[in-house]
Short mmCIF file of C-alpha atoms and ligand atoms in Angstrom, two decimals:
data_model
loop_
_atom_site.label_atom_id
_atom_site.label_comp_id
_atom_site.label_asym_id
_atom_site.label_seq_id
_atom_site.Cartn_x
_atom_site.Cartn_y
_atom_site.Cartn_z
CA MET A 1 6.66 -78.55 -101.80
CA ALA A 2 6.58 -78.32 -97.98
CA ARG A 3 7.67 -74.71 -98.11
CA CYS A 4 4.85 -73.85 -100.47
CA HIS A 5 2.35 -75.47 -98.14
CA CYS A 6 3.75 -73.46 -95.25
CA ARG A 7 3.40 -70.24 -97.19
CA TRP A 8 -0.27 -70.88 -97.80
CA CYS A 9 -0.62 -71.59 -94.13
CA ASN A 10 0.84 -68.19 -93.26
CA VAL A 11 -1.42 -66.41 -95.71
CA PHE A 12 -4.38 -68.22 -94.23
CA ILE A 13 -3.47 -67.22 -90.67
CA CYS A 14 -2.79 -63.65 -91.78
CA MET A 15 -6.20 -63.35 -93.42
CA CYS A 16 -8.28 -65.14 -90.84
CA SER A 17 -7.02 -64.00 -87.49
CA PRO A 18 -8.44 -60.45 -87.90
CA CYS A 19 -11.76 -61.99 -88.88
CA ILE A 20 -11.76 -64.26 -85.86
CA CYS A 21 -10.86 -61.31 -83.67
CA LEU A 22 -13.74 -59.30 -85.08
CA VAL A 23 -16.19 -62.12 -84.52
CA LEU A 24 -15.02 -62.49 -80.92
CA LEU A 25 -15.29 -58.75 -80.39
CA PHE A 26 -18.79 -58.75 -81.83
CA ILE A 27 -19.90 -61.60 -79.54
CA TYR A 28 -18.40 -59.81 -76.56
CA ALA A 29 -20.16 -56.56 -77.44
CA SER A 30 -23.49 -58.31 -77.95
CA ILE A 31 -23.29 -60.02 -74.60
CA MET A 32 -22.43 -56.75 -72.87
CA VAL A 33 -25.29 -54.87 -74.54
CA CYS A 34 -27.71 -57.67 -73.65
CA MET A 35 -26.62 -57.68 -70.04
CA ASP A 36 -26.90 -53.93 -69.85
CA MET A 37 -30.44 -53.99 -71.24
CA GLN A 38 -31.43 -56.74 -68.86
CA SER A 39 -30.30 -54.70 -65.92
CA THR A 40 -32.20 -51.55 -66.97
CA ILE A 41 -35.40 -53.39 -67.88
CA SER A 42 -35.64 -55.81 -65.03
CA PRO A 43 -36.84 -53.40 -62.32
CA SER A 44 -39.96 -52.78 -64.39
CA ARG A 45 -40.23 -56.30 -65.77
CA VAL A 46 -43.67 -56.57 -64.33
CA ILE A 47 -45.08 -53.53 -66.06
CA GLU A 48 -47.37 -51.92 -63.58
CA GLU A 49 -51.05 -51.65 -64.26
CA ASP A 50 -51.34 -48.03 -65.12
CA ARG A 51 -48.05 -47.15 -66.72
CA PHE A 52 -48.04 -46.03 -70.31
CA VAL A 53 -46.98 -48.83 -72.65
CA ALA A 54 -46.05 -47.88 -76.19
CA PRO A 55 -48.17 -49.33 -79.00
CA GLY A 56 -46.48 -52.34 -80.52
CA THR A 57 -46.13 -54.21 -77.26
CA LEU A 58 -49.89 -54.67 -77.19
CA ARG A 59 -51.51 -57.99 -76.52
CA ASN A 60 -53.87 -57.54 -79.43
CA ASN A 61 -52.13 -55.46 -82.06
CA SER A 62 -54.49 -56.24 -84.92
CA PHE A 63 -55.47 -52.58 -85.10
CA ALA A 64 -52.35 -51.07 -83.64
CA PRO A 65 -51.17 -48.17 -85.80
CA LEU A 66 -47.60 -49.35 -86.22
CA PRO A 67 -45.15 -46.90 -87.80
CA ASN A 68 -43.89 -47.87 -91.27
CA THR A 69 -40.31 -47.50 -90.19
CA PHE A 70 -39.17 -48.17 -86.69
CA TRP A 71 -36.66 -45.33 -86.70
CA LYS A 72 -39.28 -42.70 -87.46
CA LEU A 73 -40.16 -41.03 -84.21
CA HIS A 74 -43.83 -40.23 -83.83
CA TRP A 75 -43.14 -36.81 -82.58
CA HIS A 76 -45.81 -34.60 -84.19
CA GLY A 77 -44.39 -31.81 -82.12
CA ASP A 78 -46.22 -28.95 -83.74
CA ALA A 79 -49.72 -30.33 -83.16
CA PHE A 80 -51.05 -28.81 -79.97
CA TRP A 81 -52.57 -31.87 -78.28
CA ASN A 82 -49.65 -34.18 -79.18
CA HIS A 83 -47.25 -31.60 -77.82
CA LEU A 84 -49.18 -31.38 -74.54
CA GLN A 85 -49.44 -35.11 -74.03
CA LEU A 86 -45.91 -36.02 -75.05
CA SER A 87 -44.19 -34.94 -71.86
CA ILE A 88 -46.81 -36.74 -69.75
CA ASP A 89 -46.44 -39.95 -71.73
CA ARG A 90 -42.66 -39.72 -71.45
CA HIS A 91 -42.92 -39.14 -67.74
CA PHE A 92 -44.91 -42.35 -67.22
CA ASN A 93 -43.07 -44.46 -69.76
CA PRO A 94 -41.67 -47.43 -67.82
CA ILE A 95 -38.74 -47.85 -70.21
CA LEU A 96 -37.62 -44.22 -70.17
CA HIS A 97 -38.30 -43.75 -66.47
CA PRO A 98 -38.35 -47.12 -64.75
CA ASN A 99 -38.24 -45.59 -61.29
CA THR A 100 -41.02 -42.99 -61.53
CA LYS A 101 -43.01 -43.08 -58.33
CA LEU A 102 -46.61 -43.96 -58.90
CA GLY A 103 -49.52 -42.30 -57.23
CA PHE A 104 -48.29 -38.76 -56.89
CA ASP A 105 -50.41 -35.85 -57.88
CA ASP A 106 -51.11 -36.39 -61.57
CA SER A 107 -53.31 -33.33 -61.93
CA THR A 108 -50.36 -31.08 -61.02
CA LEU A 109 -48.43 -32.67 -63.84
CA LEU A 110 -51.25 -32.01 -66.33
CA ARG A 111 -51.48 -28.38 -65.24
CA GLN A 112 -47.72 -27.92 -65.44
CA SER A 113 -47.43 -29.31 -68.95
CA PHE A 114 -50.40 -27.22 -70.02
CA SER A 115 -48.95 -23.92 -68.80
CA GLU A 116 -45.54 -24.78 -70.25
CA VAL A 117 -46.88 -25.51 -73.72
CA ILE A 118 -49.44 -22.71 -73.85
CA ASN A 119 -46.78 -20.11 -73.05
CA LEU A 120 -44.46 -21.09 -75.89
CA ASP A 121 -44.28 -18.47 -78.61
CA SER A 122 -44.77 -21.04 -81.36
CA THR A 123 -47.92 -22.33 -79.64
CA LYS A 124 -49.37 -18.86 -79.22
CA LYS A 125 -48.94 -18.22 -82.93
CA ASN A 126 -50.62 -21.51 -83.89
CA LEU A 127 -53.49 -21.18 -81.41
CA ASP A 128 -54.72 -18.01 -83.08
CA LYS A 129 -55.11 -19.93 -86.32
CA LEU A 130 -57.27 -22.69 -84.82
CA PRO A 131 -61.02 -22.51 -85.51
CA GLN A 132 -63.09 -20.63 -82.97
CA HIS A 133 -64.73 -23.62 -81.28
CA ILE A 134 -61.39 -25.39 -80.84
CA GLN A 135 -59.88 -22.26 -79.36
CA GLU A 136 -62.78 -22.25 -76.91
CA PHE A 137 -62.06 -25.90 -76.09
CA VAL A 138 -58.40 -25.11 -75.44
CA GLY A 139 -59.47 -22.30 -73.16
CA TYR A 140 -61.27 -24.74 -70.86
CA MET A 141 -59.48 -28.04 -71.45
CA ASN A 142 -57.44 -27.66 -68.32
CA ILE A 143 -60.49 -27.55 -66.06
CA ARG A 144 -62.34 -30.68 -65.06
CA ASP A 145 -63.50 -30.14 -61.50
CA TYR A 146 -67.04 -28.89 -62.14
CA ALA A 147 -69.56 -28.87 -59.31
CA THR A 148 -72.36 -31.44 -59.22
CA LEU A 149 -75.74 -29.71 -59.50
CA ILE A 150 -78.05 -32.73 -59.13
CA GLN A 151 -77.18 -36.12 -57.65
CA PRO A 152 -79.19 -39.30 -58.10
CA ASP A 153 -81.22 -40.59 -55.18
CA GLY A 154 -79.72 -44.03 -54.85
CA VAL A 155 -76.12 -44.75 -54.02
CA CYS A 156 -75.42 -45.66 -57.61
CA GLY A 157 -78.25 -44.27 -59.69
CA ALA A 158 -81.91 -45.25 -59.62
CA GLY A 159 -82.55 -48.91 -58.89
CA ALA A 160 -84.66 -51.40 -57.00
CA LYS A 161 -84.75 -50.75 -53.25
CA ASP A 162 -84.58 -54.44 -52.40
CA GLU A 163 -81.65 -55.62 -54.50
CA ARG A 164 -80.54 -58.99 -53.25
CA GLU A 165 -77.29 -59.08 -55.16
CA PRO A 166 -74.90 -56.49 -56.62
CA PRO A 167 -76.30 -54.80 -59.74
CA LEU A 168 -75.32 -56.46 -62.97
CA LEU A 169 -75.55 -53.38 -65.15
CA LEU A 170 -75.61 -49.62 -64.70
CA LEU A 171 -77.05 -47.75 -67.67
CA ALA A 172 -75.26 -44.39 -67.93
CA ILE A 173 -76.94 -42.36 -70.65
CA LYS A 174 -75.71 -39.06 -72.03
CA THR A 175 -78.58 -36.64 -72.51
CA THR A 176 -79.40 -32.93 -72.36
CA GLU A 177 -81.97 -30.87 -70.45
CA LEU A 178 -84.05 -30.55 -73.61
CA ASN A 179 -84.33 -34.28 -74.31
CA PHE A 180 -87.01 -35.10 -71.74
CA LYS A 181 -88.93 -37.19 -74.26
CA ASN A 182 -85.90 -39.40 -74.93
CA ARG A 183 -85.37 -39.98 -71.23
CA GLN A 184 -89.01 -40.84 -70.67
CA ALA A 185 -89.04 -43.32 -73.57
CA ILE A 186 -85.93 -45.01 -72.20
CA ARG A 187 -87.42 -45.21 -68.68
CA GLN A 188 -90.50 -46.93 -70.05
CA THR A 189 -88.64 -49.37 -72.29
CA TRP A 190 -85.08 -50.67 -72.37
CA GLY A 191 -83.95 -48.58 -69.41
CA GLN A 192 -86.33 -49.97 -66.78
CA VAL A 193 -84.61 -50.42 -63.45
CA GLY A 194 -84.87 -53.33 -61.06
CA TRP A 195 -84.73 -57.02 -61.81
CA MET A 196 -84.80 -57.85 -65.52
CA ALA A 197 -84.82 -61.34 -66.96
CA GLY A 198 -82.33 -62.33 -69.62
CA GLN A 199 -83.29 -63.53 -73.08
CA LYS A 200 -84.07 -67.22 -73.21
CA ARG A 201 -81.96 -68.62 -76.01
CA ASN A 202 -82.97 -72.27 -75.67
CA SER A 203 -86.40 -73.29 -74.54
CA SER A 204 -85.03 -76.66 -73.46
CA ARG A 205 -82.59 -75.06 -71.05
CA GLY A 206 -85.28 -73.04 -69.29
CA ASP A 207 -84.69 -69.68 -67.67
CA GLU A 208 -81.46 -67.90 -68.52
CA GLY A 209 -81.50 -65.90 -65.30
CA GLY A 210 -81.44 -62.15 -65.02
CA GLY A 211 -79.85 -59.28 -63.18
CA TYR A 212 -80.48 -55.98 -61.44
CA ILE A 213 -80.37 -52.89 -63.61
CA ARG A 214 -79.69 -49.34 -62.47
CA ARG A 215 -79.92 -46.14 -64.45
CA VAL A 216 -78.39 -42.68 -64.45
CA PHE A 217 -78.62 -39.83 -66.95
CA LEU A 218 -75.56 -37.65 -67.48
CA LEU A 219 -76.16 -33.96 -68.14
CA GLY A 220 -74.36 -30.68 -68.40
CA LYS A 221 -76.15 -27.35 -68.18
CA GLU A 222 -77.97 -25.39 -70.85
CA ASN A 223 -77.48 -21.67 -70.94
CA PRO A 224 -80.98 -20.23 -70.23
CA GLU A 225 -80.16 -17.02 -72.14
CA GLU A 226 -79.20 -18.91 -75.29
CA LEU A 227 -82.01 -21.43 -74.94
CA GLY A 228 -84.64 -18.76 -74.29
CA VAL A 229 -86.16 -20.77 -71.42
CA ASP A 230 -84.87 -21.99 -68.09
CA LEU A 231 -85.46 -25.72 -67.75
CA SER A 232 -83.56 -26.23 -64.51
CA GLU A 233 -86.72 -26.22 -62.36
CA LEU A 234 -88.33 -28.93 -64.46
CA LEU A 235 -85.18 -31.00 -64.19
CA GLN A 236 -85.34 -30.68 -60.40
CA ILE A 237 -88.89 -32.05 -60.44
CA GLU A 238 -87.86 -34.84 -62.79
CA SER A 239 -85.00 -35.72 -60.48
CA GLN A 240 -87.30 -35.86 -57.44
CA ARG A 241 -89.67 -38.11 -59.35
CA TYR A 242 -87.14 -40.57 -60.82
CA GLY A 243 -83.91 -40.04 -58.91
CA ASP A 244 -81.81 -40.83 -61.94
CA ILE A 245 -80.34 -37.42 -62.85
CA LEU A 246 -76.65 -36.61 -62.52
CA GLN A 247 -75.94 -33.06 -63.64
CA TRP A 248 -72.75 -31.02 -63.57
CA ASN A 249 -72.20 -27.32 -63.87
CA PHE A 250 -70.64 -27.12 -67.32
CA LYS A 251 -72.13 -26.03 -70.61
CA ASP A 252 -73.68 -28.97 -72.45
CA THR A 253 -71.90 -28.79 -75.80
CA PHE A 254 -70.50 -31.40 -78.17
CA PHE A 255 -66.88 -30.67 -77.29
CA ASN A 256 -67.68 -30.86 -73.56
CA LEU A 257 -68.98 -34.44 -73.83
CA THR A 258 -65.60 -35.84 -72.76
CA LEU A 259 -66.20 -34.19 -69.39
CA LYS A 260 -69.22 -36.44 -68.93
CA ASP A 261 -67.00 -39.52 -69.23
CA VAL A 262 -64.32 -38.21 -66.92
CA LEU A 263 -66.74 -36.94 -64.27
CA PHE A 264 -68.89 -40.05 -64.55
CA TRP A 265 -65.85 -42.28 -63.87
CA ASP A 266 -65.08 -40.17 -60.82
CA TRP A 267 -68.64 -40.51 -59.50
CA PHE A 268 -68.74 -44.21 -60.38
CA SER A 269 -65.48 -44.96 -58.56
CA ARG A 270 -66.86 -43.38 -55.41
CA SER A 271 -70.46 -44.64 -55.56
CA CYS A 272 -70.71 -47.89 -57.50
CA SER A 273 -68.01 -50.20 -56.21
CA GLN A 274 -70.14 -53.35 -56.58
CA THR A 275 -71.58 -52.82 -60.07
CA ARG A 276 -70.39 -55.45 -62.54
CA PHE A 277 -70.88 -53.67 -65.86
CA VAL A 278 -71.49 -50.19 -67.20
CA PHE A 279 -73.38 -49.38 -70.36
CA LYS A 280 -72.50 -45.90 -71.59
CA GLY A 281 -74.41 -44.55 -74.53
CA ASP A 282 -76.54 -41.89 -76.16
CA ASP A 283 -80.20 -41.16 -75.51
CA ASP A 284 -81.13 -41.95 -79.11
CA VAL A 285 -80.30 -45.65 -79.17
CA PHE A 286 -82.37 -48.78 -78.79
CA VAL A 287 -80.86 -51.44 -76.56
CA ASN A 288 -82.11 -55.02 -76.40
CA THR A 289 -81.56 -55.18 -72.65
CA PRO A 290 -82.59 -58.85 -72.16
CA ASN A 291 -80.05 -59.87 -74.81
CA MET A 292 -77.47 -57.66 -73.13
CA ILE A 293 -78.09 -59.32 -69.75
CA THR A 294 -77.66 -62.79 -71.19
CA TYR A 295 -74.58 -61.78 -73.15
CA LEU A 296 -72.95 -60.27 -70.06
CA GLN A 297 -73.76 -63.26 -67.90
CA GLU A 298 -72.14 -65.49 -70.50
CA GLN A 299 -69.01 -63.36 -70.19
CA LEU A 300 -69.00 -63.80 -66.42
CA LYS A 301 -69.32 -67.57 -66.79
CA LYS A 302 -66.33 -67.84 -69.12
CA PRO A 303 -63.24 -69.51 -67.70
CA LYS A 304 -60.66 -67.00 -66.40
CA ALA A 305 -63.39 -64.32 -66.27
CA HIS A 306 -62.06 -63.14 -62.93
CA ARG A 307 -58.83 -62.18 -64.69
CA THR A 308 -60.12 -60.88 -68.02
CA MET A 309 -62.88 -58.71 -66.52
CA LYS A 310 -60.48 -55.91 -65.60
CA ASP A 311 -59.86 -55.40 -69.35
CA PHE A 312 -63.41 -55.97 -70.59
CA MET A 313 -64.92 -53.51 -73.08
CA VAL A 314 -67.20 -54.44 -75.95
CA GLY A 315 -68.80 -52.36 -78.69
CA ASP A 316 -68.59 -51.33 -82.31
CA VAL A 317 -64.82 -51.10 -82.63
CA ILE A 318 -63.24 -48.64 -85.03
CA GLY A 319 -59.58 -49.22 -85.81
CA ALA A 320 -56.96 -46.94 -87.32
CA ALA A 321 -59.37 -44.07 -87.95
CA ILE A 322 -58.02 -40.90 -89.51
CA PRO A 323 -59.06 -37.63 -87.83
CA ASN A 324 -61.69 -35.75 -89.77
CA ARG A 325 -60.11 -32.87 -91.69
CA VAL A 326 -63.26 -31.50 -93.36
CA ASN A 327 -63.64 -28.11 -91.74
CA ASN A 328 -67.44 -27.92 -91.75
CA SER A 329 -67.91 -31.27 -90.01
CA LYS A 330 -68.96 -31.63 -86.40
CA TYR A 331 -65.97 -33.95 -85.90
CA PHE A 332 -63.43 -31.65 -87.59
CA ILE A 333 -60.01 -31.76 -85.93
CA PRO A 334 -57.33 -29.66 -87.69
CA ASP A 335 -53.83 -31.11 -87.98
CA THR A 336 -52.49 -28.17 -86.01
CA PHE A 337 -54.45 -29.60 -83.07
CA TYR A 338 -53.94 -33.36 -83.45
CA GLN A 339 -51.72 -35.42 -85.75
CA GLY A 340 -51.54 -39.15 -86.27
CA LEU A 341 -54.22 -41.82 -86.33
CA TYR A 342 -56.78 -42.22 -83.60
CA PRO A 343 -56.25 -45.18 -81.30
CA THR A 344 -58.62 -48.12 -81.64
CA TYR A 345 -61.86 -47.12 -79.95
CA ALA A 346 -65.43 -48.27 -79.51
CA GLY A 347 -68.07 -46.04 -81.12
CA GLY A 348 -69.65 -43.79 -78.51
CA GLY A 349 -73.28 -44.50 -79.47
CA GLY A 350 -73.19 -47.35 -76.99
CA VAL A 351 -70.44 -49.35 -75.34
CA VAL A 352 -70.26 -51.73 -72.39
CA TYR A 353 -67.34 -52.15 -70.01
CA SER A 354 -66.69 -53.74 -66.66
CA GLY A 355 -66.95 -51.77 -63.43
CA LEU A 356 -63.34 -52.65 -62.79
CA LEU A 357 -62.24 -51.13 -66.08
CA ALA A 358 -64.28 -48.00 -65.29
CA LYS A 359 -62.20 -47.52 -62.15
CA ARG A 360 -58.96 -48.05 -64.04
CA LEU A 361 -60.10 -45.57 -66.70
CA HIS A 362 -60.79 -43.10 -63.92
CA ASN A 363 -57.21 -43.45 -62.64
CA ILE A 364 -55.50 -43.23 -66.01
CA SER A 365 -57.65 -40.30 -67.21
CA LYS A 366 -55.84 -38.11 -64.71
CA ARG A 367 -52.77 -38.47 -66.91
CA ILE A 368 -54.38 -37.68 -70.23
CA HIS A 369 -55.33 -34.24 -71.46
CA LEU A 370 -58.96 -33.88 -72.49
CA PHE A 371 -59.70 -34.43 -76.15
CA PRO A 372 -62.75 -32.86 -77.85
CA ILE A 373 -64.24 -36.15 -79.11
CA ASP A 374 -65.41 -38.34 -76.25
CA ASP A 375 -65.15 -41.85 -77.67
CA VAL A 376 -61.70 -41.13 -79.10
CA TYR A 377 -60.67 -39.91 -75.65
CA VAL A 378 -61.78 -43.22 -74.13
CA GLY A 379 -59.63 -44.94 -76.78
CA MET A 380 -56.68 -42.79 -75.74
CA CYS A 381 -57.17 -43.94 -72.15
CA MET A 382 -57.52 -47.58 -73.23
CA ILE A 383 -54.28 -47.62 -75.22
CA ARG A 384 -52.43 -46.28 -72.19
CA LEU A 385 -53.86 -49.11 -70.09
CA ASN A 386 -52.67 -51.53 -72.79
CA VAL A 387 -56.25 -52.71 -73.29
CA TYR A 388 -58.23 -53.23 -76.50
CA PRO A 389 -62.00 -53.13 -76.88
CA ILE A 390 -63.65 -56.27 -78.27
CA HIS A 391 -65.73 -55.85 -81.40
CA HIS A 392 -69.24 -57.32 -81.50
CA ASP A 393 -71.43 -57.17 -84.59
CA ALA A 394 -74.57 -56.87 -82.49
CA PHE A 395 -73.61 -53.27 -81.66
CA LEU A 396 -74.98 -51.34 -84.63
CA THR A 397 -73.82 -47.78 -84.06
CA PHE A 398 -74.17 -47.16 -87.81
CA ASP A 399 -77.60 -48.84 -88.05
CA PHE A 400 -78.39 -52.10 -89.91
CA PRO A 401 -76.57 -52.67 -93.18
CA GLY A 402 -78.79 -52.83 -96.27
CA LYS A 403 -82.27 -54.27 -95.84
CA GLU A 404 -81.48 -56.36 -92.79
CA LYS A 405 -83.70 -54.09 -90.69
CA GLU A 406 -86.80 -55.49 -92.40
CA GLU A 407 -85.86 -59.10 -91.82
CA ARG A 408 -87.94 -61.05 -89.36
CA CYS A 409 -86.46 -61.05 -85.86
CA SER A 410 -83.74 -58.53 -86.80
CA TYR A 411 -84.17 -56.66 -83.51
CA HIS A 412 -83.87 -59.91 -81.58
CA ARG A 413 -80.42 -60.44 -82.96
CA ILE A 414 -78.85 -57.23 -81.75
CA LEU A 415 -77.56 -55.70 -78.54
CA LEU A 416 -77.86 -52.07 -79.68
CA VAL A 417 -78.89 -49.95 -82.65
CA HIS A 418 -78.34 -46.23 -83.29
CA LYS A 419 -80.25 -44.06 -84.05
CA ARG A 420 -83.89 -44.22 -82.98
CA ASN A 421 -86.19 -41.43 -81.81
CA PRO A 422 -88.43 -41.75 -78.70
CA ASN A 423 -91.50 -42.89 -80.67
CA GLN A 424 -89.50 -45.51 -82.51
CA ILE A 425 -87.96 -46.73 -79.24
CA ILE A 426 -91.39 -47.30 -77.72
CA LYS A 427 -92.70 -49.01 -80.85
CA LEU A 428 -89.64 -51.25 -81.15
CA TRP A 429 -89.87 -52.31 -77.51
CA GLU A 430 -93.49 -53.35 -78.00
CA ASP A 431 -92.68 -55.18 -81.24
CA VAL A 432 -89.84 -57.08 -79.62
CA LYS A 433 -92.15 -58.11 -76.77
CA LYS A 434 -94.86 -59.21 -79.21
CA THR A 435 -92.57 -61.34 -81.36
CA GLN A 436 -90.94 -62.95 -78.34
CA THR A 437 -92.14 -66.52 -78.85
CA GLN A 438 -91.89 -66.31 -82.61
CA CYS A 439 -88.22 -65.28 -82.48
CA GLN A 440 -87.14 -67.33 -79.52
CA GLY A 441 -83.66 -68.78 -79.81
CA VAL A 442 -82.38 -66.66 -82.70
CA PRO A 443 -78.64 -66.11 -82.22
CA LEU A 444 -76.99 -62.68 -82.00
CA ARG A 445 -75.54 -61.19 -85.17
CA ASN A 446 -71.99 -62.35 -85.64
CA ALA A 447 -68.88 -61.89 -87.69
CA ALA A 448 -69.45 -64.84 -90.03
CA LYS A 449 -72.65 -63.26 -91.22
CA LYS A 450 -71.03 -59.87 -91.53
CA GLU A 451 -68.39 -61.12 -93.93
CA LYS A 452 -71.12 -62.19 -96.30
CA LYS A 453 -73.25 -59.11 -95.86
CA ASP A 454 -71.05 -56.05 -95.81
CA LYS A 455 -67.55 -56.31 -97.03
CA LYS A 456 -67.21 -52.56 -97.02
CA PRO A 457 -64.81 -51.35 -94.31
CA LYS A 458 -66.23 -48.91 -91.83
CA GLN A 459 -65.34 -45.27 -92.07
CA ALA A 460 -65.16 -43.48 -88.84
CA LYS A 461 -66.47 -40.02 -88.11
CA LEU A 462 -66.32 -38.73 -91.62
C1 NAG B 1 -79.52 -75.02 -77.58
O1 NAG B 1 -79.68 -76.36 -77.22
C2 NAG B 1 -79.14 -77.30 -78.14
C3 NAG B 1 -79.42 -78.69 -77.65
O2 NAG B 1 -80.22 -78.70 -76.54
C4 NAG B 1 -77.63 -77.05 -78.26
O3 NAG B 1 -77.10 -77.93 -79.23
C5 NAG B 1 -77.38 -75.62 -78.67
O4 NAG B 1 -76.00 -75.37 -78.69
C6 NAG B 1 -78.05 -74.67 -77.70
N1 NAG B 1 -77.90 -73.31 -78.18
C7 NAG B 1 -77.48 -72.30 -77.39
C8 NAG B 1 -77.39 -70.98 -78.05
O5 NAG B 1 -77.19 -72.45 -76.24
C1 NAG B 2 -67.45 -26.28 -71.63
O1 NAG B 2 -68.04 -25.85 -70.42
C2 NAG B 2 -67.48 -24.67 -69.89
C3 NAG B 2 -68.11 -24.43 -68.52
O2 NAG B 2 -69.46 -24.22 -68.60
C4 NAG B 2 -67.76 -23.54 -70.87
O3 NAG B 2 -67.28 -22.32 -70.35
C5 NAG B 2 -67.07 -23.86 -72.18
O4 NAG B 2 -67.35 -22.88 -73.12
C6 NAG B 2 -67.51 -25.21 -72.69
N1 NAG B 2 -66.63 -25.59 -73.77
C7 NAG B 2 -67.03 -25.76 -75.03
C8 NAG B 2 -66.01 -26.15 -76.02
O5 NAG B 2 -68.19 -25.61 -75.35
C1 NAG B 3 -62.64 -24.61 -95.05
O1 NAG B 3 -61.95 -25.21 -96.11
C2 NAG B 3 -62.15 -24.57 -97.36
C3 NAG B 3 -61.43 -25.36 -98.44
O2 NAG B 3 -60.89 -26.53 -97.97
C4 NAG B 3 -61.64 -23.15 -97.26
O3 NAG B 3 -61.88 -22.49 -98.48
C5 NAG B 3 -62.34 -22.42 -96.14
O4 NAG B 3 -61.80 -21.13 -95.98
C6 NAG B 3 -62.20 -23.18 -94.84
N1 NAG B 3 -63.01 -22.53 -93.82
C7 NAG B 3 -62.53 -22.23 -92.61
C8 NAG B 3 -63.50 -21.60 -91.67
O5 NAG B 3 -61.39 -22.46 -92.28
C1 NAG B 4 -56.68 -46.10 -58.59
O1 NAG B 4 -55.75 -45.30 -57.88
C2 NAG B 4 -55.86 -45.40 -56.47
C3 NAG B 4 -54.92 -44.39 -55.85
O2 NAG B 4 -53.69 -44.36 -56.49
C4 NAG B 4 -55.54 -46.83 -56.06
O3 NAG B 4 -55.67 -46.97 -54.66
C5 NAG B 4 -56.53 -47.78 -56.73
O4 NAG B 4 -56.20 -49.11 -56.44
C6 NAG B 4 -56.51 -47.57 -58.24
N1 NAG B 4 -57.59 -48.34 -58.81
C7 NAG B 4 -57.43 -49.19 -59.82
C8 NAG B 4 -58.63 -49.95 -60.23
O5 NAG B 4 -56.37 -49.36 -60.38
C1 NAG B 5 -58.30 -58.83 -81.17
O1 NAG B 5 -58.78 -58.25 -82.37
C2 NAG B 5 -59.54 -59.10 -83.20
C3 NAG B 5 -60.00 -58.30 -84.40
O2 NAG B 5 -58.99 -58.18 -85.33
C4 NAG B 5 -60.74 -59.64 -82.44
O3 NAG B 5 -61.41 -60.58 -83.24
C5 NAG B 5 -60.32 -60.28 -81.13
O4 NAG B 5 -61.46 -60.64 -80.40
C6 NAG B 5 -59.47 -59.31 -80.33
N1 NAG B 5 -59.04 -59.95 -79.09
C7 NAG B 5 -59.17 -59.39 -77.90
C8 NAG B 5 -58.64 -60.16 -76.74
O5 NAG B 5 -59.65 -58.29 -77.76
#
């Protein structure tokens, strides 16, 4: 009886001791791996401001294009732009290179990666197959230091001479030499400079305050031979009269629009250190500027605003958009040029961000190759700052849904609507003024209403 018991005991020890050993070994290995990871990560624990952070570690990952499987590398090596950017992103990745020195010459790095990739045999073969206008883009995408032809009068665009506090909002509007009528309509209406009062939301609470507005128009150059006329002299006169023209010496084409962002950030960082917010948009939008002023002042009054302002961008946010692959579209991007989803971005018709963010975008843009579509490029900069734009339903970059346009007070409930021609802009501005008392206190459009009204998801750039 006792012997039998002993035998079972032996069997038990025989079976279990290897298991126990394995468990101990596993625990030991886990602890060692953990300690090792701790020691490599800790130097960059506090991830510096402008180091690339991979998607997935984002604060707001509601739109983050997460890979289906974590082991699938998003390499996309044969797409030209991805190939160019990959080495730069790797270089500034705080996990791969925790000790990379910040602040050295980023433009050298961009140029280096460009000449390396463009000289590969495989790239040369693929480049020939790209459509003509993309080949042209590639030919110039490495250049971004174009001369300034016309500078605005004021330090930071046209504004009131007697500003008693830093400007609240700089309106930076993309336009072309030809669109004089658009500029003039904007100057007379929503783009007036100087002190502007906010929108009173509550008669009982009295005046909602206001802020100083400044304005600058962003232009490239038309080719007089192609255009048939030379408008540069008229633009000079316009600039002397209004002092709000900022023109650079590059051809004003759709694929060169990204240059306006990059060069604007450069100018802004040097000239507009005090400006609180930037509106950047097209010259065919209507902005309810009083609403915008009140909305922005509310943001400044929020608790912790001094910390959140460095990340502040608001607009019509488009998430997980697929590049347009229809070859006759203006937005066509072939998969030999770019693969993968676009990062979350705010539609370029009109977007507002803080002056602080503009300066950070300026810094990070020196590490990101130009991309032909301007608002997507801004999204590419944002994701590398680990910042997400905030969506607001009062930015209507795809116009009003359904019949909402005809509703009473519809234009009092928005911050921006695209697209309106100069005559419409002038008419709308007058209408909004006329219906002021009638529509006083209507709230801005918001998400709750949107859920009821348009369930349809937005399609970007199709
Ligand atoms: C307007 O005032 C009323 C009471 O005075 C208040 O309940 C309401 O929240 C205010 N609305 C806004 C938009 O401030
Ligand atoms: C951008 O501007 C440059 C300089 O004027 C011009 O040579 C180039 O063709 C333009 N690029 C595109 C894609 O239009
Ligand atoms: C555009 O696509 C169509 C079909 O998808 C094709 O037949 C055509 O050749 C393409 N055009 C160009 C310029 O690539
Ligand atoms: C931008 O970069 C410069 C030079 O590296 C630095 O001094 C500045 O603080 C940076 N600005 C922001 C807003 O990060
Ligand atoms: C995060 O995204 C959601 C949309 O899914 C949005 O409602 C929210 O405001 C965003 N938060 C920040 C901080 O941007």
